[in-house]
Short mmCIF file of C-alpha atoms in Angstrom, two decimals:
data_model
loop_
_atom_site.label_atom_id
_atom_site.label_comp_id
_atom_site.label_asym_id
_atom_site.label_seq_id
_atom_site.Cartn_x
_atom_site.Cartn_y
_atom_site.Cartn_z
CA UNK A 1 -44.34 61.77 98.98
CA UNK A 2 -45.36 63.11 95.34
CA UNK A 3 -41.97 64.47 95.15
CA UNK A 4 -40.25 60.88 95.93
CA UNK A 5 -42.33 59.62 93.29
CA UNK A 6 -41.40 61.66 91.00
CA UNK A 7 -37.71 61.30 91.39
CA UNK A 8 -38.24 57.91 91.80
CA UNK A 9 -39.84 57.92 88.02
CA UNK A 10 -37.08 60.30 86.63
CA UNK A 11 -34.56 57.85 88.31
CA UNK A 12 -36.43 54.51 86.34
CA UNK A 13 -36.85 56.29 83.23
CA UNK A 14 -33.13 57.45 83.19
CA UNK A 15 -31.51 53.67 83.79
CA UNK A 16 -34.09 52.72 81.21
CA UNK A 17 -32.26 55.29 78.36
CA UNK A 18 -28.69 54.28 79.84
CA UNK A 19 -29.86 50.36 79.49
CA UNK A 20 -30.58 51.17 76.01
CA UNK A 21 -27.68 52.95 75.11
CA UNK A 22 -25.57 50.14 76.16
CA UNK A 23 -27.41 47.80 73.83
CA UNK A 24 -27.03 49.90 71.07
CA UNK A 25 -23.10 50.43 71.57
CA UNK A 26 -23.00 46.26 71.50
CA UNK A 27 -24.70 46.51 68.13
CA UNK A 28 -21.94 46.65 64.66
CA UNK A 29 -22.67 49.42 62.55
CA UNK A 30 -22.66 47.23 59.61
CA UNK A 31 -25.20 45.08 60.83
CA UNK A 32 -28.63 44.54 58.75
CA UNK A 33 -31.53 42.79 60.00
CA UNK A 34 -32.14 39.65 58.23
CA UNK A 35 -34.46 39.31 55.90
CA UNK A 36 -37.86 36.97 56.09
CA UNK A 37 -37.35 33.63 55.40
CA UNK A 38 -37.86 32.18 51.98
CA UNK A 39 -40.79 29.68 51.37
CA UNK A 40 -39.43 26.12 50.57
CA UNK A 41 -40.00 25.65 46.54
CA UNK A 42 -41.12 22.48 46.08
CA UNK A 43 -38.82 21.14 44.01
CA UNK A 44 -35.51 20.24 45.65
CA UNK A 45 -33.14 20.71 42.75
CA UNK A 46 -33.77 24.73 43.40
CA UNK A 47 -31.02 26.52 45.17
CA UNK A 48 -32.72 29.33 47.90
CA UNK A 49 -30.97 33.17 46.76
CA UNK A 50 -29.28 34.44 49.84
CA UNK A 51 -28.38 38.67 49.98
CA UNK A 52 -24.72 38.70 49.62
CA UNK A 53 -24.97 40.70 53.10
CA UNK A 54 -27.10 38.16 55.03
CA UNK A 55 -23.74 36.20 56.32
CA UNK A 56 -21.41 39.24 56.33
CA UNK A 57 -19.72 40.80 58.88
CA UNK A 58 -16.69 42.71 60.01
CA UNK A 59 -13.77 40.56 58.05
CA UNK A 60 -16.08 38.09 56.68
CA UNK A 61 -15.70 36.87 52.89
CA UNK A 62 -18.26 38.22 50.36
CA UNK A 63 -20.44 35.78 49.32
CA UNK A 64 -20.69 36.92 45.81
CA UNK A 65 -16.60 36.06 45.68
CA UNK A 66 -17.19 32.10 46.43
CA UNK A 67 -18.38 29.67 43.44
CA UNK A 68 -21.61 28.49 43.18
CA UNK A 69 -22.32 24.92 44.68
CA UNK A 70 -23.47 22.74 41.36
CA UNK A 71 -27.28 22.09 40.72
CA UNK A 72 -27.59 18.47 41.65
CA UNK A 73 -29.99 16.70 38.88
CA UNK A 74 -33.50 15.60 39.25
CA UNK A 75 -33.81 13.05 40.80
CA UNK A 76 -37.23 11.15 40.09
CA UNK A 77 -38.78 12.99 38.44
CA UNK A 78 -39.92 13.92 34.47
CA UNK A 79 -42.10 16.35 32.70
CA UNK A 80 -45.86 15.99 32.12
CA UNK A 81 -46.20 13.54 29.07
CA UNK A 82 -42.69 12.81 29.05
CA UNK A 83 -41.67 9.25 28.05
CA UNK A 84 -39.54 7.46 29.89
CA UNK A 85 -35.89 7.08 28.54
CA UNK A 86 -34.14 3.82 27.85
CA UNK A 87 -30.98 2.54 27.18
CA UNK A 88 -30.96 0.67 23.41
CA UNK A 89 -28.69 -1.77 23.39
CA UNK A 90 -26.83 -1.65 20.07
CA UNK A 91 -24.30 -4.76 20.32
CA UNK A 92 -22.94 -5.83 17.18
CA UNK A 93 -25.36 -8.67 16.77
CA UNK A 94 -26.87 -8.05 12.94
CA UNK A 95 -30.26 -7.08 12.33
CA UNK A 96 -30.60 -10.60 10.45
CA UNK A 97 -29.23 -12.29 13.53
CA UNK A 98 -31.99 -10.64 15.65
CA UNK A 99 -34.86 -11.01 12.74
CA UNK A 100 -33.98 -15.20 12.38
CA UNK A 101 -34.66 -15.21 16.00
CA UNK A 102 -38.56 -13.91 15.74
CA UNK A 103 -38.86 -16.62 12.53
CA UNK A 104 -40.11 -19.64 13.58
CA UNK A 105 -37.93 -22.98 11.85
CA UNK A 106 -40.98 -23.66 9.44
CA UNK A 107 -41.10 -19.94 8.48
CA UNK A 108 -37.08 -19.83 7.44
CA UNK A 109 -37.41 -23.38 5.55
CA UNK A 110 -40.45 -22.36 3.56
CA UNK A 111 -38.74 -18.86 2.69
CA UNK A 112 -35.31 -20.49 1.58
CA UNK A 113 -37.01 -23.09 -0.21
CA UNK A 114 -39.10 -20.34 -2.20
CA UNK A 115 -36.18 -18.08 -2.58
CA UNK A 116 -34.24 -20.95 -4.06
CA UNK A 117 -36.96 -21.94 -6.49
CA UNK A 118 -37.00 -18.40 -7.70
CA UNK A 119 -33.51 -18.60 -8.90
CA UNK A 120 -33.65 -21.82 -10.59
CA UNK A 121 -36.74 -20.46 -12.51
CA UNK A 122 -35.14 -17.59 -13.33
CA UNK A 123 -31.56 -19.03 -14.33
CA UNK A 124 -33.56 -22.13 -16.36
CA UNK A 125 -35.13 -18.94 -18.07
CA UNK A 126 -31.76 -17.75 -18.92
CA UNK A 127 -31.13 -21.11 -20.08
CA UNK A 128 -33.68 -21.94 -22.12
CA UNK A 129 -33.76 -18.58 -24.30
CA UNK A 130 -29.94 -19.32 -24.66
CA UNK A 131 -30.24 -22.94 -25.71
CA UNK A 132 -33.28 -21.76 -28.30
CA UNK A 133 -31.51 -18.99 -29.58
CA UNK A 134 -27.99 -20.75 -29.73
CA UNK A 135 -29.21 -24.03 -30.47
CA UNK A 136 -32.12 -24.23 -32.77
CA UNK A 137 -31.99 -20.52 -34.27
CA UNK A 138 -28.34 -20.68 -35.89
CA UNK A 139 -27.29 -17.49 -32.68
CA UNK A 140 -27.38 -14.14 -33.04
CA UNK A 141 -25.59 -11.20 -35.74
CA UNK A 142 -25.70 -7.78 -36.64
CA UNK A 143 -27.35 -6.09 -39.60
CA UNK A 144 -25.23 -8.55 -42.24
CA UNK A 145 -27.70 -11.42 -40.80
CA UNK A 146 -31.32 -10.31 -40.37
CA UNK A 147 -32.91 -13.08 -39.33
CA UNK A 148 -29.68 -13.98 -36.93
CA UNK A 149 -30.44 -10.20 -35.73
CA UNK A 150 -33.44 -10.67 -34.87
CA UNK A 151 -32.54 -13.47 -32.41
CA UNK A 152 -30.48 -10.56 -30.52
CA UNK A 153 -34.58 -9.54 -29.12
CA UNK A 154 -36.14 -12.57 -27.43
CA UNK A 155 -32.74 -13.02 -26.14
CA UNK A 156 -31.83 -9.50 -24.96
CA UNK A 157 -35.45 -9.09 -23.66
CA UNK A 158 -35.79 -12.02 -21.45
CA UNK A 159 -32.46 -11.03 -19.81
CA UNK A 160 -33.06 -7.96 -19.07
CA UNK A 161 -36.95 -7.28 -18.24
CA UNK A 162 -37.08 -11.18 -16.71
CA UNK A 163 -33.81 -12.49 -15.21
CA UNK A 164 -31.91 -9.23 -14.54
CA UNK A 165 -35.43 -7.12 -13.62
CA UNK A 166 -36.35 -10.07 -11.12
CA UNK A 167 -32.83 -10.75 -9.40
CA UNK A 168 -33.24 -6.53 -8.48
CA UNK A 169 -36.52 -7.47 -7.13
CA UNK A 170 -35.26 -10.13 -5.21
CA UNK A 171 -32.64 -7.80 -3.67
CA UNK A 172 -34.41 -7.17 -1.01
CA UNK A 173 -35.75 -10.46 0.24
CA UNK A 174 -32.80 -12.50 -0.65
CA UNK A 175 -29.41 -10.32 0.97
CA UNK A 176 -31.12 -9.60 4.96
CA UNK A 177 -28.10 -9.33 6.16
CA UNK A 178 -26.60 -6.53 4.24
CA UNK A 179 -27.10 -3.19 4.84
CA UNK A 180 -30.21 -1.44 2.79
CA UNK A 181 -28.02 1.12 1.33
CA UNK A 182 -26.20 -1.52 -0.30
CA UNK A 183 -29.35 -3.41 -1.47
CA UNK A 184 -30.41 -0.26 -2.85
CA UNK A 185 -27.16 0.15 -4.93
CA UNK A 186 -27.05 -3.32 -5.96
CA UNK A 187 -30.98 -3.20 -7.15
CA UNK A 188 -30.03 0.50 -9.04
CA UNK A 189 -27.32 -1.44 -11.00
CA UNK A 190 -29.25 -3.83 -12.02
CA UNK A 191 -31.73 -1.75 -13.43
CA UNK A 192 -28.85 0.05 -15.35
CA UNK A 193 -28.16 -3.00 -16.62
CA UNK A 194 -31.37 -3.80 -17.95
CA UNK A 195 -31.60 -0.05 -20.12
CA UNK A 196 -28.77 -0.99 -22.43
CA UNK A 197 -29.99 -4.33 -23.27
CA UNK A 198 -33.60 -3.57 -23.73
CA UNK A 199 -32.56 -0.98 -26.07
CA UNK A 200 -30.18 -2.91 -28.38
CA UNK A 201 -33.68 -5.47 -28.41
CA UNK A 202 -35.87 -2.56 -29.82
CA UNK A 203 -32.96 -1.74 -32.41
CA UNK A 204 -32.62 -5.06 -33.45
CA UNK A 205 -36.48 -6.06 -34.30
CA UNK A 206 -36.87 -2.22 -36.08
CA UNK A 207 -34.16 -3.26 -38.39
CA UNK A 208 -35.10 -6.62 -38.87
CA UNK A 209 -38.46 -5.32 -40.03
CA UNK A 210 -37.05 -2.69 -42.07
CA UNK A 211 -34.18 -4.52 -43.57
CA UNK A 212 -36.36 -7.26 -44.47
CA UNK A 213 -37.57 -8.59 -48.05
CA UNK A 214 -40.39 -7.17 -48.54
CA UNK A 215 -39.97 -4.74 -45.48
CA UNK A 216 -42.70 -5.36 -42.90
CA UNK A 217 -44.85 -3.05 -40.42
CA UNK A 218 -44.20 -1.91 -36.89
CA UNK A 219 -45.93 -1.64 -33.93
CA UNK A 220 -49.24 -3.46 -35.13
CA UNK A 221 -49.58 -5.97 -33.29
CA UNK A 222 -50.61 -6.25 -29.57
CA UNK A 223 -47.08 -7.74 -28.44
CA UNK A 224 -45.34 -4.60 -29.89
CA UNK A 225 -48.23 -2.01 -27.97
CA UNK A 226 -47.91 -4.16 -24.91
CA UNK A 227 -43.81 -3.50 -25.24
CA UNK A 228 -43.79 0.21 -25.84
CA UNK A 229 -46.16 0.22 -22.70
CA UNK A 230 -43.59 -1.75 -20.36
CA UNK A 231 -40.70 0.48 -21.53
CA UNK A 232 -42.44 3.30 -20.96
CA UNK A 233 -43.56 2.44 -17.66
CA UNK A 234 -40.04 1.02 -16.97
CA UNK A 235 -38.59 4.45 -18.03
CA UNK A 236 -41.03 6.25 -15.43
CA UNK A 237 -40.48 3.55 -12.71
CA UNK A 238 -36.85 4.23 -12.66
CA UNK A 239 -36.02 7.77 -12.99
CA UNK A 240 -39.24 8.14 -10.02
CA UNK A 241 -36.98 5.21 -7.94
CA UNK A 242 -33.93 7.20 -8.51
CA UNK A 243 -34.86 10.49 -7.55
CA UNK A 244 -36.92 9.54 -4.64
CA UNK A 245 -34.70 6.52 -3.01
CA UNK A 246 -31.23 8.01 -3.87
CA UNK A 247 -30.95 11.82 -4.81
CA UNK A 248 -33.00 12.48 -1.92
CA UNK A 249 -31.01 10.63 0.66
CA UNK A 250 -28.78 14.02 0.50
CA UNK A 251 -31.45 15.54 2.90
CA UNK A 252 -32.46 11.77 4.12
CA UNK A 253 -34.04 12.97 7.48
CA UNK A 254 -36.04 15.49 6.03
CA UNK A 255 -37.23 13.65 3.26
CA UNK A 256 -37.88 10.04 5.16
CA UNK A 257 -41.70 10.53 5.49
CA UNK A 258 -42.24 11.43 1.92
CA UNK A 259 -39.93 8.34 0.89
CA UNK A 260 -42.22 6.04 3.46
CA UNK A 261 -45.34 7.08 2.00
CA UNK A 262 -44.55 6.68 -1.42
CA UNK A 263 -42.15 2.79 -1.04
CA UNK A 264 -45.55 1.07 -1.43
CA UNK A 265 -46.53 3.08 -4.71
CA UNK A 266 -42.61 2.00 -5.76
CA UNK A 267 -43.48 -1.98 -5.14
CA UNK A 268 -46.31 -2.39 -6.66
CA UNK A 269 -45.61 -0.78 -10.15
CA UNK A 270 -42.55 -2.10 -10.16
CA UNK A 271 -44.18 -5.94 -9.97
CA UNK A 272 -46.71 -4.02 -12.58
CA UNK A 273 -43.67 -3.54 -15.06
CA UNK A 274 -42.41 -6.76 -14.20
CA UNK A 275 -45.59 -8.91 -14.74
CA UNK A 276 -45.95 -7.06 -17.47
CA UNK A 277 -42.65 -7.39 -19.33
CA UNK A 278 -43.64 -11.34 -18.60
CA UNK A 279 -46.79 -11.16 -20.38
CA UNK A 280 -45.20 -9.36 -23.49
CA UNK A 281 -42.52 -12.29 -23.77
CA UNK A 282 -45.52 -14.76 -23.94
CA UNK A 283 -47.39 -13.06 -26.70
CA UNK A 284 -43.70 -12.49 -28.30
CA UNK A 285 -43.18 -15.99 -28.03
CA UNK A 286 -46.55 -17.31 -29.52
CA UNK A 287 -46.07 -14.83 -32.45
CA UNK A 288 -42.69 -16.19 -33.02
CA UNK A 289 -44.11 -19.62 -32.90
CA UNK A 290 -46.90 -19.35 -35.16
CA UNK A 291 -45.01 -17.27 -37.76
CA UNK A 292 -41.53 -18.73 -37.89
CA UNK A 293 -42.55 -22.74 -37.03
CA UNK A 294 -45.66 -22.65 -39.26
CA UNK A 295 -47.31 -26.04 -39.80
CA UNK A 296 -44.48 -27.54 -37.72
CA UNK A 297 -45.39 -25.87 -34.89
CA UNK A 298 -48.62 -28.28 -34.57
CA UNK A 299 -46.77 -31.24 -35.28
CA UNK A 300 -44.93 -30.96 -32.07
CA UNK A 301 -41.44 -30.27 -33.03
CA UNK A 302 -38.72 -30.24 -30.70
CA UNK A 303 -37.99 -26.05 -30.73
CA UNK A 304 -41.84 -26.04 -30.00
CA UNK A 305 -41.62 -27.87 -27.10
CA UNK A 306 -38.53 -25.92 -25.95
CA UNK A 307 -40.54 -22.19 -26.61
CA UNK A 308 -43.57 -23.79 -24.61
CA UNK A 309 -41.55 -25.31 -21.58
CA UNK A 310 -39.99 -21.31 -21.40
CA UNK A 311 -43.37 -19.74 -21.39
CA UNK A 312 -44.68 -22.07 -18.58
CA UNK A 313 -41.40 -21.21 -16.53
CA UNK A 314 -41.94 -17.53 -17.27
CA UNK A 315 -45.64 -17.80 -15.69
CA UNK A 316 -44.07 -19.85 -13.05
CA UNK A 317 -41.81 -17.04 -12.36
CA UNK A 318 -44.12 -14.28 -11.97
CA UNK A 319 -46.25 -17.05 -9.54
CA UNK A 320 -43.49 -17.53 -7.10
CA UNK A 321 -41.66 -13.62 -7.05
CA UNK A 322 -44.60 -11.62 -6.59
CA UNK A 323 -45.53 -13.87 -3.77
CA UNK A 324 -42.75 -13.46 -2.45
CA UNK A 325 -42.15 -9.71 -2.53
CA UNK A 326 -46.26 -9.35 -1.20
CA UNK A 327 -46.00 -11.44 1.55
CA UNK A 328 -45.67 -9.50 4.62
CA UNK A 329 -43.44 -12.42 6.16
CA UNK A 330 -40.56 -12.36 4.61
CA UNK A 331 -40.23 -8.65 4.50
CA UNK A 332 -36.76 -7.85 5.94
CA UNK A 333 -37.70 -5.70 9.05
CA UNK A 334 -35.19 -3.38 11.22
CA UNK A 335 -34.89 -4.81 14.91
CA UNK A 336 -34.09 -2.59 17.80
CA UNK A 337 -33.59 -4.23 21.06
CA UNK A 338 -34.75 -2.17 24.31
CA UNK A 339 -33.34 -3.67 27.08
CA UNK A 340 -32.91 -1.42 30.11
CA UNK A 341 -34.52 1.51 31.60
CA UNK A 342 -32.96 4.49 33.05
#
């Protein structure tokens, strides 16, 4: 019986070996065992890395041979702290289009009725020093004429730090719908325009003075200290406004935070210069009253009258522009309109 058993064993054991052999000869030599499978990442744009044997067999195609399938985008989803993007609309509808919309009717009355008594102050300015100087002071001359000279400085003076200086001002508030590159070359001009004729002023009361009989001072009197102080500030104003609003808009992105910070420094000194200048053709005018009119002056003359009805329109002047250049209203503002969301 033990030795049926063992045959019996020998006989098990030797079908198990011939079993196994079979399998093995079923089994390509090429074949790999696959290997673990990857854990799902948990975003679904990512594309799992297969072997470039995992899928191969005998005739197969190499996987590394067929193109990559394209990395669909993300699809709901954004980075931590990310802002959401949006589509601006930019339509051709101009900024002053969008800005009248925000004013209420009251608001765009009461800043086109204060815009157009700016300009008849300042052209009744204009005016007025033309009619005085034309009219009651025989015009103007060169150095054969003095006294006609001397008319060249209220007259050259008022046009350029009060009429021309204020319609630059007014640049700003009065063309909205223009681009503010072309305000800002329109408000540069201007300025240029002022230089020449505030210098051909100061000429014409030094020789005055020193072609007169008997020659008199300069610069002793508080209108001529107040002057030389508003053309000196003037001076500064512009070549600072130059450099900082034009020469620098050759690197204008990496300059537009220092040209923000300092537009409100810009603003006020140039109403500074500009109330100024205003105040210096008021003493100007009172000197020129007391000393040329004399006794007449009290007696109420007609050219009197005329030099008093300028001054008041010069204060009225620097009443209505500097409110209108401080009040945050009517400042012309850039309007973006946001009106979908990706």
């Amino acid at each position: 019986m033990g030795c049926d058993e063992d045959e019996e064993g020998q006989l098990e054991t030797s079908s198990k070996k011939e079993v196994t052999n079979e399998d093995e000869n079923l089994i390509p030599p090429s074949y790999t065992p696959p290997p673990p499978p990857l854990a799902q990442e948990e975003d679904a744009n990512e594309i799992d890395v297969v072997p470039s044997n995992f899928f191969r067999r005998n005739g197969d195609v190499e996987m590394d041979s067929l193109s990559k399938p394209p990395i669909p985008p993300r699809a709901g989803r954004r980075a931590k702290g990310q802002l959401p993007k949006v589509k601006v609309d930019r339509s051709k509808r101009s900024s002053s289009s969008l800005e009248a919309e925000s004013w209420s009717s009251g608001s765009q009355c009461c800043f086109g009725f204060l815009m157009l008594v700016a300009q008849v102050l300042l052209f009744g300015a204009l005016g007025l020093v033309i009619v005085w100087v034309f009219h009651y002071r025989q015009g103007v001359a060169w150095q054969e004429d003095v006294a006609k000279e001397f008319n060249l400085h209220p007259l050259l003076m008022i046009t350029g730090f009060v009429f021309l200086l204020g319609q630059a001002i007014l640049v700003y508030r009065g063309f909205r719908c223009c681009r503010k590159i072309y305000n800002k070359l329109v408000h540069t001009v201007l300025h240029l325009l002022v230089m020449p004729a505030a210098a051909i002023a100061a000429v014409a009361v030094f020789d005055f003075h020193a072609l007169s009989v008997p020659p008199k001072a300069d610069l002793y009197s508080l209108h001529s200290w107040m002057g030389l102080t508003t053309l000196g500030l003037f001076s500064l104003q512009f070549v600072f406004g130059f450099f900082s609003f034009l020469v620098l808009l050759c690197c204008e992105r990496s300059t537009a935070r220092f040209r923000a910070s300092v537009l409100p420094l810009h603003v006020h000194f140039g109403l500074v210069v500009f109330l100024l200048a205003i105040a210096t053709c008021l003493t100007g005018l009172t000197e020129k009253a007391i000393f040329q009119l004399g006794p007449h002056y009290e007696a109420g003359t007609t050219e009197g009258r005329v030099m008093n009805a300028l001054g008041l329109v010069l204060i009225a002047i620097a009443i209505v522009v500097t409110y209108i250049v401080r009040s945050d209203r009517y400042r012309k503002t850039s309007v973006v309109v946001i009106n979908e969301r990706l």
